[in-house]
Coordinates of C-alpha atoms and ligand atoms in Angstrom, one line a residue:
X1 CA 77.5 -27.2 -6.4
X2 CA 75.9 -26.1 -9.6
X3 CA 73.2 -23.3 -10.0
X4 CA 71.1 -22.4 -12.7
X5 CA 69.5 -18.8 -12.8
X6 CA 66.4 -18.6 -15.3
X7 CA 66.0 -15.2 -16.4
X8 CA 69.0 -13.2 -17.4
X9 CA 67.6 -9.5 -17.3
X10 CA 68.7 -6.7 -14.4
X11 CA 68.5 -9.2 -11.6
X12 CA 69.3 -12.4 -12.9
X13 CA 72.4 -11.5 -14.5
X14 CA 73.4 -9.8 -11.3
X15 CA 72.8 -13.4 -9.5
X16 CA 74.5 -15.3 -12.0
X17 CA 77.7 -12.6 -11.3
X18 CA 77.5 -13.5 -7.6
X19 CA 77.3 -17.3 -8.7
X20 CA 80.1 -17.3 -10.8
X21 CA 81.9 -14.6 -8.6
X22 CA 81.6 -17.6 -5.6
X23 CA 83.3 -20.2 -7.7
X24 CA 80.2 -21.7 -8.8
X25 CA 79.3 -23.3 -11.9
X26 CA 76.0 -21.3 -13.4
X27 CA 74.0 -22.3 -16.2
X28 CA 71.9 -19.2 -17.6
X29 CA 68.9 -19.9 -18.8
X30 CA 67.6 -16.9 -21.5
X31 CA 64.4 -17.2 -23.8
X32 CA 67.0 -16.0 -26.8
X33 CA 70.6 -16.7 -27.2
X34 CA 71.4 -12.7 -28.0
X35 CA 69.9 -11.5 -24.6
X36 CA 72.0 -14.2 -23.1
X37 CA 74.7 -12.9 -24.2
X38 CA 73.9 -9.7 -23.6
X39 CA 74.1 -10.6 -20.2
X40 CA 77.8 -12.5 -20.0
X41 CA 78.6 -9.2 -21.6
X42 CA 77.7 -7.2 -18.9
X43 CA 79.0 -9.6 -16.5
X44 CA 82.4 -9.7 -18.5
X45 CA 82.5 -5.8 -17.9
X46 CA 81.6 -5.4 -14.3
X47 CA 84.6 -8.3 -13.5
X48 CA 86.9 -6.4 -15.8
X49 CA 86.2 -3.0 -13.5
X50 CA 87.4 -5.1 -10.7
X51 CA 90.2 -6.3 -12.2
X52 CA 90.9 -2.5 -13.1
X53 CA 90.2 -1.1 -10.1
X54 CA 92.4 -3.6 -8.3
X55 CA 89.8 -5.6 -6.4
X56 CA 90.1 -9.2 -8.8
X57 CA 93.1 -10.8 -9.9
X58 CA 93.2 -10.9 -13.8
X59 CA 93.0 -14.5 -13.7
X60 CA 90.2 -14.9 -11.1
X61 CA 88.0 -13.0 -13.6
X62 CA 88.6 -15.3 -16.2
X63 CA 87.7 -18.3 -14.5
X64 CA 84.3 -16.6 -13.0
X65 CA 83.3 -15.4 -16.5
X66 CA 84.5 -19.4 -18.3
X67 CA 82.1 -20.9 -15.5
X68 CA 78.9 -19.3 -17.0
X69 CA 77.2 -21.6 -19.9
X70 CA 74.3 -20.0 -21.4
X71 CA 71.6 -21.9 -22.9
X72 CA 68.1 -21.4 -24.2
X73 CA 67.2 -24.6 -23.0
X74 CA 65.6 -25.4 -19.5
X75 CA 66.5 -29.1 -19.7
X76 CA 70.0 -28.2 -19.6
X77 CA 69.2 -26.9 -15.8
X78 CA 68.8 -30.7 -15.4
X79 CA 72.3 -31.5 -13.4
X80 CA 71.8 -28.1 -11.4
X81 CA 71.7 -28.4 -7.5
X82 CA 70.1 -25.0 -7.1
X83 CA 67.9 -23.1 -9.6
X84 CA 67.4 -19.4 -8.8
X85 CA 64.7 -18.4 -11.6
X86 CA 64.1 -14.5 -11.7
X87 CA 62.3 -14.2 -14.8
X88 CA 59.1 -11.8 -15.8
X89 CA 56.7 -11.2 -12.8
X90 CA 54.1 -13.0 -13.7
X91 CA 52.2 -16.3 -11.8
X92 CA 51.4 -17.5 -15.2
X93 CA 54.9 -17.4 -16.6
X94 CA 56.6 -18.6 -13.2
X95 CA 54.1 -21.4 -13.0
X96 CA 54.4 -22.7 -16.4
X97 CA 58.5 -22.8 -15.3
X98 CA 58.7 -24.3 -12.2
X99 CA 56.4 -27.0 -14.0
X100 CA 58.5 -27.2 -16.8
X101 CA 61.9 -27.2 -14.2
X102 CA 60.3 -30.0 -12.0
X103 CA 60.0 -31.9 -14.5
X104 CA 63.8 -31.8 -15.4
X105 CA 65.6 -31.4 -12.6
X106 CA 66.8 -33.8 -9.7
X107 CA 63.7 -35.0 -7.1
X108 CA 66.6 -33.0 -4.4
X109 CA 67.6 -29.8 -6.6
X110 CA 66.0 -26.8 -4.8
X111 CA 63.4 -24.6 -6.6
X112 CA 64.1 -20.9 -5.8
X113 CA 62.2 -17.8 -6.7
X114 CA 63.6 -14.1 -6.9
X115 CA 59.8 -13.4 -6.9
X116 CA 59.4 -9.8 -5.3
X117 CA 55.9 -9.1 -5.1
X118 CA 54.5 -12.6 -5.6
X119 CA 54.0 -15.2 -3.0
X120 CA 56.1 -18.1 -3.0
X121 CA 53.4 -20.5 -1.9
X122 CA 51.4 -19.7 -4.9
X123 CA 54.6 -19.9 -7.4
X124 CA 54.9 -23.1 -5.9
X125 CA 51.8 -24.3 -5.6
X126 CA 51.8 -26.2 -9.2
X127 CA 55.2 -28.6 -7.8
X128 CA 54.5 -31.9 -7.1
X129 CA 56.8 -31.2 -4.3
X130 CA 56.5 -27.8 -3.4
X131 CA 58.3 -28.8 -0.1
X132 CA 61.5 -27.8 -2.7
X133 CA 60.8 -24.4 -3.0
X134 CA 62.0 -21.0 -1.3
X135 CA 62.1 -17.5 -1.5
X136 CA 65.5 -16.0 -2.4
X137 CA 65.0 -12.3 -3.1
X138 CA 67.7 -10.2 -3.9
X139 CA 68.1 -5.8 -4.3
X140 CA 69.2 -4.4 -7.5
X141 CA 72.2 -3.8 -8.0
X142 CA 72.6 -8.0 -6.6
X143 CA 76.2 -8.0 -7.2
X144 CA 76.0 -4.1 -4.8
X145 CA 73.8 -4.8 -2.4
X146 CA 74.4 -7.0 0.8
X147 CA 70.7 -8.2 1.2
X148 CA 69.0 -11.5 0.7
X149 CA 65.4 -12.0 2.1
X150 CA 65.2 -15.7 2.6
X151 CA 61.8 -16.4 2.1
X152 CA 60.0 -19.0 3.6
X153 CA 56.4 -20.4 1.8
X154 CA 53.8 -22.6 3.7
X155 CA 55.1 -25.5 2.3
X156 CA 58.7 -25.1 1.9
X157 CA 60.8 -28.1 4.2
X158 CA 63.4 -26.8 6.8
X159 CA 66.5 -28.2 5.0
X160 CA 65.5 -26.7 2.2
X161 CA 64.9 -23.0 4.1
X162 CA 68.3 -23.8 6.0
X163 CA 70.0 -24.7 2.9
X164 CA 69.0 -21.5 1.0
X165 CA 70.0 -19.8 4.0
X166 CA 73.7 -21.1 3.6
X167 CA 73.9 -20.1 -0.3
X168 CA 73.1 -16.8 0.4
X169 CA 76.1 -16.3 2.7
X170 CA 78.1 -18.7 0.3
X171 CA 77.3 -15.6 -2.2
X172 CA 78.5 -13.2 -0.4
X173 CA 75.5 -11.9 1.0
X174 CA 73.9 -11.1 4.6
X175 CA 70.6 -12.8 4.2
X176 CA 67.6 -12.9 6.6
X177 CA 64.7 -15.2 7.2
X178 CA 61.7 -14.3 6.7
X179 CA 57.9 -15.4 6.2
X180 CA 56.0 -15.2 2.8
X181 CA 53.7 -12.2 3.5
X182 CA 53.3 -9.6 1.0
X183 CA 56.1 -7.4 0.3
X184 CA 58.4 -9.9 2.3
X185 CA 60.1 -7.2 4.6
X186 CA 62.1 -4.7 2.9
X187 CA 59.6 -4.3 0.3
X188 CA 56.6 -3.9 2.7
X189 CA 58.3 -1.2 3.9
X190 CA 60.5 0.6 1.1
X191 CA 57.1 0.4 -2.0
X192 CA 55.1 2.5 0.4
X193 CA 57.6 5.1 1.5
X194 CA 59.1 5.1 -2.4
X195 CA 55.5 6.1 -3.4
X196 CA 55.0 8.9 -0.4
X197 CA 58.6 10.1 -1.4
X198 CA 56.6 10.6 -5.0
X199 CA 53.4 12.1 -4.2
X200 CA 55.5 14.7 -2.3
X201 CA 57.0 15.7 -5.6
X202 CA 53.7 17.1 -6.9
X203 CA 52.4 17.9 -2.9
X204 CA 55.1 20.2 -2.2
X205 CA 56.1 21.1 -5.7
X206 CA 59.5 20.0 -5.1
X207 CA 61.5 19.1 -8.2
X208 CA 63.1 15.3 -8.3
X209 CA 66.5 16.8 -8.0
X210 CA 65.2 18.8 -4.6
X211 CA 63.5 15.9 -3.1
X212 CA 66.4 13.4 -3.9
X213 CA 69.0 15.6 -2.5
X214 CA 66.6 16.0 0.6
X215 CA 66.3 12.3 1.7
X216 CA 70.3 12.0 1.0
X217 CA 71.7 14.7 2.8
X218 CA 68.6 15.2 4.8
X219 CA 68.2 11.5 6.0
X220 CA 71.7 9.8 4.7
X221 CA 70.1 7.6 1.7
X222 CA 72.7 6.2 -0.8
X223 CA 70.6 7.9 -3.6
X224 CA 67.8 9.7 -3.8
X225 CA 64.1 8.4 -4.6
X226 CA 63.7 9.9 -7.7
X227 CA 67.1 7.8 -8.4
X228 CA 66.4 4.7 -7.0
X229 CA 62.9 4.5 -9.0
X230 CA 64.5 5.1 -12.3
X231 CA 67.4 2.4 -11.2
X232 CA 64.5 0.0 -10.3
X233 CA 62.0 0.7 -13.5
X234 CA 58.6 2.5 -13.4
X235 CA 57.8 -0.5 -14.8
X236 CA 58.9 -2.9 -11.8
X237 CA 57.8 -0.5 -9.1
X238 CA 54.3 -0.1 -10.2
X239 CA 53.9 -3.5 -11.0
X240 CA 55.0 -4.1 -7.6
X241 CA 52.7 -1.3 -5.7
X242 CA 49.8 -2.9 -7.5
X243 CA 50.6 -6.5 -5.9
X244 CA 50.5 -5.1 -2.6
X245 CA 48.3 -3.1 -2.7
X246 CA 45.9 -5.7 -4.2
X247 CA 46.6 -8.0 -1.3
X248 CA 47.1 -5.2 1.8
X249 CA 44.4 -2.7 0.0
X250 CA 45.8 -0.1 2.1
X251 CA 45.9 3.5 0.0
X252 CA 49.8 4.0 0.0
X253 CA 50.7 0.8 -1.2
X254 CA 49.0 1.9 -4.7
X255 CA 51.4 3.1 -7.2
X256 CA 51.0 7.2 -7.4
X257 CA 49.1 8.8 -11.1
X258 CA 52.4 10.3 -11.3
X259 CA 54.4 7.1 -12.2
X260 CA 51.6 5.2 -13.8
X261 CA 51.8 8.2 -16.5
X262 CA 55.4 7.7 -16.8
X263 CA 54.7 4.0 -17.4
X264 CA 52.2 4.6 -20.0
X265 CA 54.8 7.3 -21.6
X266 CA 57.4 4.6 -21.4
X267 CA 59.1 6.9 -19.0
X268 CA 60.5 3.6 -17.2
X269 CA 64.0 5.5 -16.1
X270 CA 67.3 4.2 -16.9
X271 CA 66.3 1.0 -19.0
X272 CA 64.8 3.4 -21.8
X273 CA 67.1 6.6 -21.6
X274 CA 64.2 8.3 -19.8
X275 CA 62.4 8.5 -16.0
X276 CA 62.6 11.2 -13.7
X277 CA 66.0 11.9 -15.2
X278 CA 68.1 11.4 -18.7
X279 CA 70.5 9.5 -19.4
Ligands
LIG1 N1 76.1 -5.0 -11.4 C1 77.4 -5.2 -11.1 N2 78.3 -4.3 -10.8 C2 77.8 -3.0 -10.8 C3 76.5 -2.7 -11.2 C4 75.7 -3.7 -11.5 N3 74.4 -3.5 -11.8 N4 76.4 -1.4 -11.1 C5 77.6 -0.9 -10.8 N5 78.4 -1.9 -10.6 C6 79.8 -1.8 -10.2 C7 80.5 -0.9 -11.2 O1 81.7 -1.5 -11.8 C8 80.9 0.3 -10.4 O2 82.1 0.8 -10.6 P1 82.5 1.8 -11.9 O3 81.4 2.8 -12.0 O4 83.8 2.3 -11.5 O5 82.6 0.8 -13.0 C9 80.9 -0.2 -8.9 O6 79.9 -1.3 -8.9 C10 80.5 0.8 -7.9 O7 79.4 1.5 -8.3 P2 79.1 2.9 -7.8 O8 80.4 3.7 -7.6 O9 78.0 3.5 -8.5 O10 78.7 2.5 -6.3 P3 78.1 3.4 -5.2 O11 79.0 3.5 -4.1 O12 77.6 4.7 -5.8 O13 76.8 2.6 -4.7 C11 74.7 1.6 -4.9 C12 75.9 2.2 -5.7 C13 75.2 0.3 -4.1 C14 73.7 1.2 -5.9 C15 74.2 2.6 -3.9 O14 73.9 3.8 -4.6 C16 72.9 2.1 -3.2 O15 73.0 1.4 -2.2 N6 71.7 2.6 -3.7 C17 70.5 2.1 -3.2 C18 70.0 0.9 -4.0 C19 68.8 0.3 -3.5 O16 68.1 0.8 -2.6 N7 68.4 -0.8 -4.1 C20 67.2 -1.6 -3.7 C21 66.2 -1.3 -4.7 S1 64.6 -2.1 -4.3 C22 64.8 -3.7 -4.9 O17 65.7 -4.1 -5.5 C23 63.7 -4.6 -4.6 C24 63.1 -5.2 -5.9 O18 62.2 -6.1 -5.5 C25 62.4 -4.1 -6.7

């Protein structure tokens, strides 16, 4: 099986890790050779950690990172089975490449979106077959975390659900099915609590170092909010929070004053050296 992943930035070069990391052979797809490479840098480094820390063989790395191509080009997606794109989140963008990638690839190759906050159905709704598209929507850090949301649009075709399904465990991961409703499911839930967890900060004039070493020792989270938002982007999240909120219109879904100001600071977290925390 080949995949191509369209979109090399935070998530897609985490997916294109799990690809290669699975034995498959990925095409990357970039806008610009140097951010593609970027990318197989990055790759290159997190499968050399293994190999250091004893968890890949020296030679398995190898192979993973000489079975990522990067090109520039969407037309060489065209012998790809599977095309995971997580590029920008925008319909207009992720419209004008599925077009584009329809008109390319294979009348069977499977259309999948790493969309997080738009819906599927709508991504999809400019195929001529949107029967071939799906949700597959990872959690950053992809190559870290265990989850796939498996998400199903109103026109997507059971094999095509099924067979989604079956790459996401073929990756490595633990996927779940699920609908195409806003948010999906972990997002539905973790955008609103992320922004509570925020408006606390100023509510209860807690400091982020306070409030992220409350909800980890207080109620066992890997890292605290205040963490995970800078991991994630100010950028992302509020982008996020406003798609929800648009479609839910319910008053926590909208991002928090606090963060929009750190957006419009370029505050964005660790992508810019600067969020909640340095670095
Ligand atoms: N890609 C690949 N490998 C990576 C990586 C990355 N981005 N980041 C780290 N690694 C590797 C590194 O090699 C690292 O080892 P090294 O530091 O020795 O080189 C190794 O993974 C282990 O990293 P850590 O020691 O930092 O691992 P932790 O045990 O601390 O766990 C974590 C890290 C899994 C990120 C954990 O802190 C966690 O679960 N955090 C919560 C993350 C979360 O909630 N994500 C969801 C965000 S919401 C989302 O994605 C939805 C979207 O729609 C916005």
């Amino acid at each position: 099986m080949k995949i191509g992943v369209v979109g090399l930035g935070a998530m897609g070069s985490g997916i294109a890790q799990l690809a290669v990391e699975a034995g498959f052979d990925t095409v990357g797809r970039e806008v610009e050779m140097a951010r593609a490479e970027k990318a197989r840098d990055q790759i290159a480094h997190f499968l050399t950690r293994k190999v250091e820390k004893g968890t890949l063989e020296q030679g398995a790395r190898d192979a993973a990172v000489a079975r990522l191509s990067l090109t520039t080009a969407l037309a060489d997606l065209a012998d790809c089975d599977v095309v995971i794109e997580a590029a920008y989140e925008d319909l207009e963008v992720k419209h004008e490449l599925f077009q584009v990638l329809e008109s390319v690839v294979r009348d069977d190759t499977i259309l999948a979106t790493n969309t997080s906050a738009l819906s599927v159905t709508s991504i999809a709704s400019v195929l001529e077959r949107p029967e071939r598209a799906v949700g597959m929507h990872f959690f950053n850090p992809a190559p870290l975390m265990p989850l796939v949301e498996i998400v199903r649009a109103e026109r997507t075709a059971d094999d095509v659900f099924e067979a989604a399904f079956e790459l996401g465990v073929k990756l490595g991961k633990t996927p779940i099915r699920c609908s195409d409703t806003p948010g999906f499911v972990v997002n539905r839930v973790l955008i609103p609590l992320l922004n509570d967890c925020v408006r606390v900060l100023d509510e209860a004039g807690v400091t982020p170092q306070a409030l992220d070493a409350g909800m980890k020792h207080g109620a066992g989270w890997p890292m605290g909010p205040c963490e995970l938002l800078d991991l994630v982007g100010a950028d992302v999240h509020v982008h996020a929070s406003e798609a929800l909120y648009e479609k839910l219109r319910e008053p926590r879904m909208a991002p928090p004053a606090r963060l929009v100001r750190m957006l419009q600071a370029g505050k964005l977290g660790r992508k810019t050296g600067e969020g909640f925390y340095r670095y």
